mmCIF file of N, CA and C in Angstrom:
data_model
loop_
_atom_site.group_PDB
_atom_site.id
_atom_site.type_symbol
_atom_site.label_atom_id
_atom_site.label_comp_id
_atom_site.label_asym_id
_atom_site.label_seq_id
_atom_site.Cartn_x
_atom_site.Cartn_y
_atom_site.Cartn_z
ATOM 1 N N ASP V 1 69.856 119.734 118.145
ATOM 2 C CA ASP V 1 71.321 119.538 117.769
ATOM 3 C C ASP V 1 71.428 118.272 116.932
ATOM 4 N N SER V 2 71.765 118.523 115.651
ATOM 5 C CA SER V 2 71.955 117.285 114.793
ATOM 6 C C SER V 2 73.385 116.693 114.629
ATOM 7 N N GLU V 3 74.240 117.261 115.463
ATOM 8 C CA GLU V 3 75.721 116.788 115.550
ATOM 9 C C GLU V 3 75.719 115.497 116.213
ATOM 10 N N PRO V 4 76.298 114.444 115.549
ATOM 11 C CA PRO V 4 76.543 113.181 116.146
ATOM 12 C C PRO V 4 77.186 113.239 117.368
ATOM 13 N N ALA V 5 76.853 112.315 118.248
ATOM 14 C CA ALA V 5 77.722 112.327 119.567
ATOM 15 C C ALA V 5 79.051 111.791 119.393
ATOM 16 N N ALA V 6 80.024 112.315 120.024
ATOM 17 C CA ALA V 6 81.312 111.871 120.025
ATOM 18 C C ALA V 6 81.455 110.310 120.179
ATOM 19 N N GLY V 7 82.177 109.687 119.286
ATOM 20 C CA GLY V 7 82.461 108.294 119.130
ATOM 21 C C GLY V 7 81.278 107.514 118.403
ATOM 22 N N SER V 8 80.226 108.279 117.976
ATOM 23 C CA SER V 8 79.230 107.576 117.225
ATOM 24 C C SER V 8 79.674 107.028 115.909
ATOM 25 N N GLU V 9 79.109 106.068 115.407
ATOM 26 C CA GLU V 9 79.563 105.309 114.152
ATOM 27 C C GLU V 9 79.047 106.073 113.030
ATOM 28 N N LEU V 10 79.782 106.004 111.849
ATOM 29 C CA LEU V 10 79.389 106.506 110.591
ATOM 30 C C LEU V 10 78.201 105.691 110.029
ATOM 31 N N ALA V 11 77.261 106.342 109.404
ATOM 32 C CA ALA V 11 76.164 105.833 108.637
ATOM 33 C C ALA V 11 75.879 106.291 107.315
ATOM 34 N N GLY V 12 75.292 105.661 106.542
ATOM 35 C CA GLY V 12 74.756 106.060 105.191
ATOM 36 C C GLY V 12 75.783 106.528 104.404
ATOM 37 N N PRO V 13 75.636 107.605 103.533
ATOM 38 C CA PRO V 13 76.722 108.080 102.597
ATOM 39 C C PRO V 13 78.154 108.291 103.149
ATOM 40 N N ALA V 14 78.114 108.735 104.424
ATOM 41 C CA ALA V 14 79.319 108.932 105.228
ATOM 42 C C ALA V 14 80.156 107.750 105.299
ATOM 43 N N LEU V 15 79.407 106.601 105.577
ATOM 44 C CA LEU V 15 80.091 105.390 105.789
ATOM 45 C C LEU V 15 80.597 104.849 104.430
ATOM 46 N N LEU V 16 79.908 104.997 103.377
ATOM 47 C CA LEU V 16 80.382 104.581 102.076
ATOM 48 C C LEU V 16 81.520 105.462 101.531
ATOM 49 N N ASP V 17 81.488 106.778 101.886
ATOM 50 C CA ASP V 17 82.532 107.684 101.608
ATOM 51 C C ASP V 17 83.803 107.288 102.309
ATOM 52 N N ARG V 18 83.716 106.939 103.519
ATOM 53 C CA ARG V 18 84.924 106.422 104.299
ATOM 54 C C ARG V 18 85.425 105.142 103.912
ATOM 55 N N LEU V 19 84.520 104.193 103.529
ATOM 56 C CA LEU V 19 84.960 102.941 102.976
ATOM 57 C C LEU V 19 85.598 103.157 101.452
ATOM 58 N N ARG V 20 85.184 104.078 100.703
ATOM 59 C CA ARG V 20 85.924 104.263 99.385
ATOM 60 C C ARG V 20 87.224 104.781 99.549
ATOM 61 N N GLU V 21 87.355 105.790 100.625
ATOM 62 C CA GLU V 21 88.548 106.419 100.909
ATOM 63 C C GLU V 21 89.589 105.217 101.350
ATOM 64 N N ASN V 22 89.195 104.502 102.208
ATOM 65 C CA ASN V 22 90.065 103.423 102.671
ATOM 66 C C ASN V 22 90.445 102.323 101.531
ATOM 67 N N ILE V 23 89.571 102.076 100.754
ATOM 68 C CA ILE V 23 89.928 101.286 99.673
ATOM 69 C C ILE V 23 90.927 101.827 98.838
ATOM 70 N N SER V 24 90.814 103.185 98.491
ATOM 71 C CA SER V 24 91.752 103.810 97.717
ATOM 72 C C SER V 24 93.120 104.008 98.509
ATOM 73 N N HIS V 25 93.089 104.254 99.686
ATOM 74 C CA HIS V 25 94.286 104.385 100.403
ATOM 75 C C HIS V 25 95.046 103.043 100.479
ATOM 76 N N LEU V 26 94.265 101.956 100.721
ATOM 77 C CA LEU V 26 95.028 100.794 100.813
ATOM 78 C C LEU V 26 95.684 100.409 99.531
ATOM 79 N N TYR V 27 94.922 100.499 98.503
ATOM 80 C CA TYR V 27 95.288 100.170 97.091
ATOM 81 C C TYR V 27 96.545 101.032 96.709
ATOM 82 N N SER V 28 96.362 102.252 96.938
ATOM 83 C CA SER V 28 97.535 103.259 96.612
ATOM 84 C C SER V 28 98.736 102.859 97.546
ATOM 85 N N THR V 29 98.627 102.599 98.697
ATOM 86 C CA THR V 29 99.759 102.311 99.600
ATOM 87 C C THR V 29 100.399 101.063 99.185
ATOM 88 N N LEU V 30 99.728 99.959 98.741
ATOM 89 C CA LEU V 30 100.314 98.717 98.248
ATOM 90 C C LEU V 30 101.025 98.878 97.059
ATOM 91 N N THR V 31 100.532 99.831 96.131
ATOM 92 C CA THR V 31 101.171 100.014 94.859
ATOM 93 C C THR V 31 102.225 101.185 94.785
ATOM 94 N N ASN V 32 102.474 101.690 95.937
ATOM 95 C CA ASN V 32 103.407 102.785 96.008
ATOM 96 C C ASN V 32 104.865 102.389 96.034
ATOM 97 N N SER V 33 105.531 102.638 94.831
ATOM 98 C CA SER V 33 106.911 102.177 94.824
ATOM 99 C C SER V 33 107.846 102.901 95.533
ATOM 100 N N SER V 34 107.558 103.998 96.180
ATOM 101 C CA SER V 34 108.428 104.604 97.097
ATOM 102 C C SER V 34 108.240 104.302 98.640
ATOM 103 N N HIS V 35 107.127 103.550 98.821
ATOM 104 C CA HIS V 35 106.887 103.031 100.254
ATOM 105 C C HIS V 35 107.844 101.826 100.621
ATOM 106 N N PRO V 36 108.632 101.987 101.704
ATOM 107 C CA PRO V 36 109.644 101.021 101.913
ATOM 108 C C PRO V 36 109.042 99.575 102.133
ATOM 109 N N TYR V 37 107.902 99.303 102.673
ATOM 110 C CA TYR V 37 107.420 98.015 102.809
ATOM 111 C C TYR V 37 106.536 97.588 101.433
ATOM 112 N N ALA V 38 105.901 98.637 100.826
ATOM 113 C CA ALA V 38 105.309 98.190 99.556
ATOM 114 C C ALA V 38 106.288 97.743 98.483
ATOM 115 N N LEU V 39 107.388 98.456 98.510
ATOM 116 C CA LEU V 39 108.660 98.082 97.638
ATOM 117 C C LEU V 39 109.045 96.642 97.697
ATOM 118 N N LYS V 40 108.803 96.067 98.930
ATOM 119 C CA LYS V 40 109.251 94.619 99.124
ATOM 120 C C LYS V 40 108.157 93.700 98.416
ATOM 121 N N LEU V 41 107.048 94.219 98.146
ATOM 122 C CA LEU V 41 106.014 93.475 97.421
ATOM 123 C C LEU V 41 106.176 93.557 95.903
ATOM 124 N N ARG V 42 106.859 94.446 95.384
ATOM 125 C CA ARG V 42 107.052 94.627 94.008
ATOM 126 C C ARG V 42 107.670 93.462 93.343
ATOM 127 N N ASN V 43 107.026 93.195 92.196
ATOM 128 C CA ASN V 43 107.615 91.918 91.488
ATOM 129 C C ASN V 43 107.450 90.626 92.181
ATOM 130 N N ARG V 44 106.894 90.661 93.381
ATOM 131 C CA ARG V 44 106.615 89.358 94.266
ATOM 132 C C ARG V 44 105.269 89.021 94.294
ATOM 133 N N LEU V 45 104.354 90.120 94.621
ATOM 134 C CA LEU V 45 102.844 89.785 94.657
ATOM 135 C C LEU V 45 102.195 90.804 93.627
ATOM 136 N N SER V 46 101.014 90.358 93.080
ATOM 137 C CA SER V 46 100.298 91.297 92.228
ATOM 138 C C SER V 46 98.918 91.221 92.741
ATOM 139 N N ILE V 47 98.291 92.515 92.532
ATOM 140 C CA ILE V 47 96.869 92.713 92.975
ATOM 141 C C ILE V 47 96.080 92.205 91.711
ATOM 142 N N THR V 48 95.077 91.353 91.962
ATOM 143 C CA THR V 48 94.338 90.877 90.900
ATOM 144 C C THR V 48 92.845 91.352 90.937
ATOM 145 N N SER V 49 92.475 92.092 91.971
ATOM 146 C CA SER V 49 91.142 92.524 92.061
ATOM 147 C C SER V 49 90.933 93.996 91.610
ATOM 148 N N ASP V 50 89.615 94.449 91.516
ATOM 149 C CA ASP V 50 89.359 95.617 90.964
ATOM 150 C C ASP V 50 89.702 96.650 92.034
ATOM 151 N N PRO V 51 90.384 97.920 91.578
ATOM 152 C CA PRO V 51 90.853 98.848 92.588
ATOM 153 C C PRO V 51 89.559 99.556 93.334
ATOM 154 N N LEU V 52 88.444 99.309 92.909
ATOM 155 C CA LEU V 52 87.272 99.904 93.668
ATOM 156 C C LEU V 52 86.652 98.858 94.702
ATOM 157 N N SER V 53 87.102 97.585 94.732
ATOM 158 C CA SER V 53 86.555 96.671 95.440
ATOM 159 C C SER V 53 87.211 96.684 96.884
ATOM 160 N N PRO V 54 86.276 96.423 97.919
ATOM 161 C CA PRO V 54 86.849 96.307 99.393
ATOM 162 C C PRO V 54 87.617 94.943 99.488
ATOM 163 N N LEU V 55 87.405 93.964 98.543
ATOM 164 C CA LEU V 55 88.213 92.832 98.763
ATOM 165 C C LEU V 55 89.470 92.836 97.743
ATOM 166 N N LEU V 56 90.641 92.816 98.407
ATOM 167 C CA LEU V 56 91.871 92.805 97.491
ATOM 168 C C LEU V 56 92.420 91.418 97.480
ATOM 169 N N TYR V 57 92.788 90.868 96.451
ATOM 170 C CA TYR V 57 93.393 89.655 96.149
ATOM 171 C C TYR V 57 94.837 89.870 95.696
ATOM 172 N N LEU V 58 95.684 89.295 96.406
ATOM 173 C CA LEU V 58 97.128 89.346 95.972
ATOM 174 C C LEU V 58 97.540 87.896 95.639
ATOM 175 N N ARG V 59 98.194 87.675 94.491
ATOM 176 C CA ARG V 59 98.675 86.434 94.084
ATOM 177 C C ARG V 59 100.197 86.654 93.789
ATOM 178 N N LEU V 60 100.894 85.661 93.664
ATOM 179 C CA LEU V 60 102.303 85.722 93.328
ATOM 180 C C LEU V 60 102.527 86.311 91.923
ATOM 181 N N ALA V 61 103.481 87.191 91.971
ATOM 182 C CA ALA V 61 103.651 87.789 90.592
ATOM 183 C C ALA V 61 104.226 86.656 89.652
ATOM 184 N N ASP V 62 104.113 86.904 88.448
ATOM 185 C CA ASP V 62 104.448 85.877 87.425
ATOM 186 C C ASP V 62 105.836 85.379 87.601
ATOM 187 N N GLN V 63 106.964 86.254 87.821
ATOM 188 C CA GLN V 63 108.284 85.774 87.991
ATOM 189 C C GLN V 63 108.352 84.891 89.267
ATOM 190 N N GLU V 64 107.554 85.055 90.304
ATOM 191 C CA GLU V 64 107.573 84.205 91.364
ATOM 192 C C GLU V 64 106.766 83.006 91.281
ATOM 193 N N ALA V 65 105.740 83.105 90.520
ATOM 194 C CA ALA V 65 104.839 81.846 90.287
ATOM 195 C C ALA V 65 105.427 80.898 89.289
ATOM 196 N N THR V 66 106.231 81.388 88.263
ATOM 197 C CA THR V 66 106.605 80.581 87.184
ATOM 198 C C THR V 66 107.653 79.350 87.851
ATOM 199 N N GLY V 67 107.283 78.173 87.364
ATOM 200 C CA GLY V 67 107.939 77.038 87.821
ATOM 201 C C GLY V 67 107.550 76.409 89.065
ATOM 202 N N ARG V 68 106.531 76.990 89.643
ATOM 203 C CA ARG V 68 105.965 76.633 91.073
ATOM 204 C C ARG V 68 104.624 75.945 90.778
ATOM 205 N N THR V 69 104.457 74.816 91.395
ATOM 206 C CA THR V 69 103.165 74.111 91.301
ATOM 207 C C THR V 69 102.204 74.932 92.079
ATOM 208 N N ARG V 70 100.886 74.558 91.720
ATOM 209 C CA ARG V 70 99.813 75.230 92.620
ATOM 210 C C ARG V 70 99.934 74.870 94.143
ATOM 211 N N SER V 71 100.380 73.682 94.420
ATOM 212 C CA SER V 71 100.626 73.324 95.896
ATOM 213 C C SER V 71 101.658 74.268 96.509
ATOM 214 N N GLU V 72 102.913 74.352 95.640
ATOM 215 C CA GLU V 72 103.955 75.162 96.234
ATOM 216 C C GLU V 72 103.642 76.721 96.415
ATOM 217 N N GLN V 73 102.605 77.099 95.441
ATOM 218 C CA GLN V 73 102.160 78.470 95.543
ATOM 219 C C GLN V 73 101.268 78.559 96.775
ATOM 220 N N THR V 74 100.382 77.684 97.019
ATOM 221 C CA THR V 74 99.529 77.687 98.074
ATOM 222 C C THR V 74 100.339 77.658 99.372
ATOM 223 N N LEU V 75 101.320 76.929 99.405
ATOM 224 C CA LEU V 75 102.126 76.839 100.697
ATOM 225 C C LEU V 75 102.836 78.202 101.097
ATOM 226 N N ILE V 76 103.316 78.844 99.918
ATOM 227 C CA ILE V 76 103.898 80.176 100.080
ATOM 228 C C ILE V 76 102.951 81.080 100.674
ATOM 229 N N MET V 77 101.655 81.050 100.140
ATOM 230 C CA MET V 77 100.637 81.923 100.544
ATOM 231 C C MET V 77 100.225 81.860 101.951
ATOM 232 N N ASP V 78 100.178 80.520 102.271
ATOM 233 C CA ASP V 78 99.848 80.134 103.684
ATOM 234 C C ASP V 78 101.053 80.721 104.621
ATOM 235 N N GLN V 79 102.344 80.454 104.116
ATOM 236 C CA GLN V 79 103.304 80.995 105.039
ATOM 237 C C GLN V 79 103.331 82.394 105.223
ATOM 238 N N ILE V 80 103.049 83.152 104.285
ATOM 239 C CA ILE V 80 102.991 84.595 104.272
ATOM 240 C C ILE V 80 101.933 85.019 105.218
ATOM 241 N N ALA V 81 100.752 84.282 105.108
ATOM 242 C CA ALA V 81 99.537 84.698 105.973
ATOM 243 C C ALA V 81 99.800 84.457 107.497
ATOM 244 N N HIS V 82 100.595 83.059 107.595
ATOM 245 C CA HIS V 82 100.964 82.890 109.077
ATOM 246 C C HIS V 82 102.010 83.793 109.626
ATOM 247 N N HIS V 83 102.965 84.195 108.801
ATOM 248 C CA HIS V 83 103.953 85.337 109.192
ATOM 249 C C HIS V 83 103.219 86.613 109.620
ATOM 250 N N CYS V 84 102.351 86.873 108.834
ATOM 251 C CA CYS V 84 101.679 88.228 108.969
ATOM 252 C C CYS V 84 100.936 88.146 110.578
ATOM 253 N N LEU V 85 100.348 87.039 110.804
ATOM 254 C CA LEU V 85 99.468 86.904 111.951
ATOM 255 C C LEU V 85 100.531 86.786 113.299
ATOM 256 N N VAL V 86 101.452 85.914 113.015
ATOM 257 C CA VAL V 86 102.419 85.796 114.173
ATOM 258 C C VAL V 86 103.359 86.832 114.384
ATOM 259 N N ASN V 87 103.881 87.416 113.419
ATOM 260 C CA ASN V 87 104.981 88.502 113.559
ATOM 261 C C ASN V 87 104.376 89.942 113.368
ATOM 262 N N GLY V 88 103.329 90.108 112.600
ATOM 263 C CA GLY V 88 102.783 91.416 112.349
ATOM 264 C C GLY V 88 101.581 91.618 112.983
ATOM 265 N N THR V 89 100.988 90.667 113.800
ATOM 266 C CA THR V 89 99.676 90.788 114.339
ATOM 267 C C THR V 89 98.467 91.280 113.478
ATOM 268 N N VAL V 90 98.677 90.740 112.117
ATOM 269 C CA VAL V 90 97.769 91.284 111.207
ATOM 270 C C VAL V 90 97.132 89.912 110.565
ATOM 271 N N ALA V 91 95.764 89.882 110.414
ATOM 272 C CA ALA V 91 95.175 88.798 109.954
ATOM 273 C C ALA V 91 94.966 88.862 108.503
ATOM 274 N N VAL V 92 95.675 87.976 107.713
ATOM 275 C CA VAL V 92 95.545 87.955 106.349
ATOM 276 C C VAL V 92 95.058 86.628 105.871
ATOM 277 N N VAL V 93 94.023 86.416 104.955
ATOM 278 C CA VAL V 93 93.635 85.155 104.723
ATOM 279 C C VAL V 93 94.136 84.691 103.445
ATOM 280 N N SER V 94 94.547 83.314 103.536
ATOM 281 C CA SER V 94 95.180 82.638 102.226
ATOM 282 C C SER V 94 94.092 81.904 101.753
ATOM 283 N N THR V 95 93.816 81.991 100.385
ATOM 284 C CA THR V 95 92.844 81.036 99.812
ATOM 285 C C THR V 95 93.591 79.840 99.388
ATOM 286 N N GLY V 96 94.293 79.323 100.306
ATOM 287 C CA GLY V 96 95.037 77.890 100.070
ATOM 288 C C GLY V 96 94.101 76.801 100.113
ATOM 289 N N GLY V 97 94.707 75.616 100.276
ATOM 290 C CA GLY V 97 93.986 74.349 100.138
ATOM 291 C C GLY V 97 92.677 74.183 100.971
ATOM 292 N N HIS V 98 92.597 74.862 102.002
ATOM 293 C CA HIS V 98 91.525 74.780 102.903
ATOM 294 C C HIS V 98 90.105 75.081 102.316
ATOM 295 N N VAL V 99 90.160 75.826 101.303
ATOM 296 C CA VAL V 99 88.909 76.213 100.604
ATOM 297 C C VAL V 99 88.393 75.216 99.561
ATOM 298 N N LYS V 100 89.353 74.284 99.214
ATOM 299 C CA LYS V 100 88.801 73.479 98.018
ATOM 300 C C LYS V 100 87.501 72.674 98.304
ATOM 301 N N LYS V 101 87.353 72.327 99.481
ATOM 302 C CA LYS V 101 86.127 71.505 99.719
ATOM 303 C C LYS V 101 84.884 72.389 99.845
ATOM 304 N N TYR V 102 85.000 73.761 99.941
ATOM 305 C CA TYR V 102 83.910 74.632 100.128
ATOM 306 C C TYR V 102 83.385 75.357 98.744
ATOM 307 N N LEU V 103 84.289 75.245 97.820
ATOM 308 C CA LEU V 103 83.969 76.114 96.524
ATOM 309 C C LEU V 103 83.914 75.114 95.467
ATOM 310 N N GLN V 104 83.023 75.512 94.472
ATOM 311 C CA GLN V 104 83.100 74.732 93.164
ATOM 312 C C GLN V 104 84.249 75.137 92.334
ATOM 313 N N LEU V 105 84.496 76.483 92.170
ATOM 314 C CA LEU V 105 85.645 77.086 91.580
ATOM 315 C C LEU V 105 86.535 77.614 92.398
ATOM 316 N N VAL V 106 87.718 76.830 92.678
ATOM 317 C CA VAL V 106 88.675 77.192 93.623
ATOM 318 C C VAL V 106 89.512 78.310 93.130
ATOM 319 N N PRO V 107 89.784 79.450 93.708
ATOM 320 C CA PRO V 107 90.617 80.496 93.131
ATOM 321 C C PRO V 107 92.035 80.022 93.095
ATOM 322 N N GLU V 108 92.803 80.893 92.409
ATOM 323 C CA GLU V 108 94.233 80.561 92.349
ATOM 324 C C GLU V 108 94.881 80.990 93.773
ATOM 325 N N PRO V 109 95.880 80.328 94.059
ATOM 326 C CA PRO V 109 96.494 80.727 95.449
ATOM 327 C C PRO V 109 96.710 82.174 95.595
ATOM 328 N N SER V 110 96.164 82.731 96.628
ATOM 329 C CA SER V 110 96.247 84.140 96.827
ATOM 330 C C SER V 110 96.080 84.548 98.289
ATOM 331 N N LEU V 111 96.314 85.734 98.627
ATOM 332 C CA LEU V 111 95.976 86.363 99.841
ATOM 333 C C LEU V 111 94.845 87.240 99.678
ATOM 334 N N ARG V 112 93.808 87.283 100.684
ATOM 335 C CA ARG V 112 92.650 88.119 100.583
ATOM 336 C C ARG V 112 92.754 89.070 101.699
ATOM 337 N N LEU V 113 92.574 90.339 101.269
ATOM 338 C CA LEU V 113 92.522 91.466 102.234
ATOM 339 C C LEU V 113 91.216 92.135 102.117
ATOM 340 N N VAL V 114 90.764 92.727 103.175
ATOM 341 C CA VAL V 114 89.469 93.319 103.140
ATOM 342 C C VAL V 114 89.583 94.794 103.738
ATOM 343 N N ALA V 115 89.146 95.813 102.966
ATOM 344 C CA ALA V 115 89.270 97.149 103.319
ATOM 345 C C ALA V 115 87.817 97.368 104.260
ATOM 346 N N SER V 116 87.965 98.204 105.233
ATOM 347 C CA SER V 116 86.788 98.397 106.108
ATOM 348 C C SER V 116 86.663 99.809 106.127
ATOM 349 N N ALA V 117 85.436 100.424 106.519
ATOM 350 C CA ALA V 117 85.256 101.676 106.864
ATOM 351 C C ALA V 117 85.863 102.005 108.246
ATOM 352 N N SER V 118 85.996 101.007 109.138
ATOM 353 C CA SER V 118 86.546 101.340 110.485
ATOM 354 C C SER V 118 88.122 101.376 110.406
ATOM 355 N N HIS V 119 88.747 101.024 109.364
ATOM 356 C CA HIS V 119 90.192 101.122 109.387
ATOM 357 C C HIS V 119 90.495 102.617 109.170
ATOM 358 N N ASP V 120 91.741 102.830 109.766
ATOM 359 C CA ASP V 120 92.363 104.095 109.668
ATOM 360 C C ASP V 120 93.793 103.991 108.854
ATOM 361 N N LYS V 121 94.384 105.186 108.686
ATOM 362 C CA LYS V 121 95.756 105.057 107.825
ATOM 363 C C LYS V 121 96.734 104.209 108.592
ATOM 364 N N GLU V 122 96.841 104.332 109.940
ATOM 365 C CA GLU V 122 97.721 103.595 110.592
ATOM 366 C C GLU V 122 97.556 102.091 110.461
ATOM 367 N N ASP V 123 96.224 101.656 110.461
ATOM 368 C CA ASP V 123 95.945 100.232 110.207
ATOM 369 C C ASP V 123 96.523 99.736 108.808
ATOM 370 N N VAL V 124 96.386 100.620 107.824
ATOM 371 C CA VAL V 124 97.026 100.407 106.560
ATOM 372 C C VAL V 124 98.469 100.236 106.624
ATOM 373 N N GLU V 125 99.110 101.184 107.456
ATOM 374 C CA GLU V 125 100.679 101.036 107.549
ATOM 375 C C GLU V 125 101.028 99.733 108.123
ATOM 376 N N VAL V 126 100.339 99.317 109.238
ATOM 377 C CA VAL V 126 100.614 98.131 109.934
ATOM 378 C C VAL V 126 100.474 96.895 108.945
ATOM 379 N N LEU V 127 99.435 96.848 108.209
ATOM 380 C CA LEU V 127 99.116 95.825 107.270
ATOM 381 C C LEU V 127 100.261 95.758 106.158
ATOM 382 N N VAL V 128 100.569 96.869 105.606
ATOM 383 C CA VAL V 128 101.613 96.726 104.419
ATOM 384 C C VAL V 128 102.962 96.433 104.991
ATOM 385 N N LYS V 129 103.290 97.136 106.229
ATOM 386 C CA LYS V 129 104.579 96.608 106.903
ATOM 387 C C LYS V 129 104.610 95.008 107.106
ATOM 388 N N ALA V 130 103.551 94.570 107.753
ATOM 389 C CA ALA V 130 103.511 93.023 107.998
ATOM 390 C C ALA V 130 103.561 92.324 106.621
ATOM 391 N N LEU V 131 102.830 92.677 105.594
ATOM 392 C CA LEU V 131 102.999 91.963 104.445
ATOM 393 C C LEU V 131 104.422 92.063 103.720
ATOM 394 N N GLY V 132 104.912 93.282 103.787
ATOM 395 C CA GLY V 132 106.319 93.397 103.330
ATOM 396 C C GLY V 132 107.365 92.592 104.038
ATOM 397 N N GLU V 133 107.283 92.560 105.305
ATOM 398 C CA GLU V 133 108.089 91.639 106.095
ATOM 399 C C GLU V 133 107.892 90.155 105.946
ATOM 400 N N ALA V 134 106.637 89.857 105.748
ATOM 401 C CA ALA V 134 106.377 88.397 105.548
ATOM 402 C C ALA V 134 106.736 87.969 104.243
ATOM 403 N N VAL V 135 106.672 88.770 103.141
ATOM 404 C CA VAL V 135 107.198 88.418 101.682
ATOM 405 C C VAL V 135 108.567 88.403 101.759
ATOM 406 N N GLU V 136 109.238 89.274 102.468
ATOM 407 C CA GLU V 136 110.720 89.156 102.476
ATOM 408 C C GLU V 136 111.192 87.950 103.141
ATOM 409 N N SER V 137 110.567 87.654 104.282
ATOM 410 C CA SER V 137 110.989 86.583 105.005
ATOM 411 C C SER V 137 110.716 85.283 104.268
ATOM 412 N N VAL V 138 109.522 85.028 103.578
ATOM 413 C CA VAL V 138 109.159 83.745 103.075
ATOM 414 C C VAL V 138 109.817 83.615 101.756
ATOM 415 N N LEU V 139 109.749 84.691 100.803
ATOM 416 C CA LEU V 139 110.309 84.494 99.432
ATOM 417 C C LEU V 139 111.803 84.749 99.385
ATOM 418 N N VAL V 140 112.311 85.815 100.014
ATOM 419 C CA VAL V 140 113.696 86.193 99.900
ATOM 420 C C VAL V 140 114.615 85.250 100.876
ATOM 421 N N HIS V 141 114.261 85.300 102.040
ATOM 422 C CA HIS V 141 115.155 84.539 102.958
ATOM 423 C C HIS V 141 115.123 82.975 102.675
ATOM 424 N N ASN V 142 113.888 82.491 102.479
ATOM 425 C CA ASN V 142 113.796 80.945 102.181
ATOM 426 C C ASN V 142 114.462 80.732 100.833
ATOM 427 N N ALA V 143 114.412 81.507 99.949
ATOM 428 C CA ALA V 143 115.156 81.186 98.625
ATOM 429 C C ALA V 143 116.586 81.266 98.797
ATOM 430 N N SER V 144 117.059 82.122 99.539
ATOM 431 C CA SER V 144 118.556 82.150 99.828
ATOM 432 C C SER V 144 119.046 81.007 100.632
ATOM 433 N N GLN V 145 118.237 80.508 101.442
ATOM 434 C CA GLN V 145 118.647 79.202 102.279
ATOM 435 C C GLN V 145 118.580 78.003 101.396
ATOM 436 N N MET V 146 117.863 77.973 100.235
ATOM 437 C CA MET V 146 117.816 76.867 99.297
ATOM 438 C C MET V 146 118.886 76.821 98.461
ATOM 439 N N GLU V 147 119.607 77.864 98.211
ATOM 440 C CA GLU V 147 120.736 77.930 97.237
ATOM 441 C C GLU V 147 121.943 77.336 97.760
#
């Protein structure tokens, strides 16, 4: 019997196929203009990584970044990452100031997401919802409080 046991892990080509499917699903969900939470990211965050990469980098969209210093952009990304963790129970990594001492070429302030073969469609929904709510909280509500 060559059938894998129930609950066994994917391996080989099946694992890579699942990873590719998950990368595609995450990318398409984040860029879906009819998705209620992805819509909150539109014109606020931009994906800067290759659509085939399991590492997705999100930076502030030009209209959000314009007029802000690198430190201000880093603070915003740190706040979005913190909001995702505390309110959305999703771990999103900010490439903020903490990486400066470890890297020779420090990336622009951004959020790093990682697609995994172990994620499912519900995990993507939880992530996009947490990101949408965090971006709305940090960029929209904070901006309205400053006016």
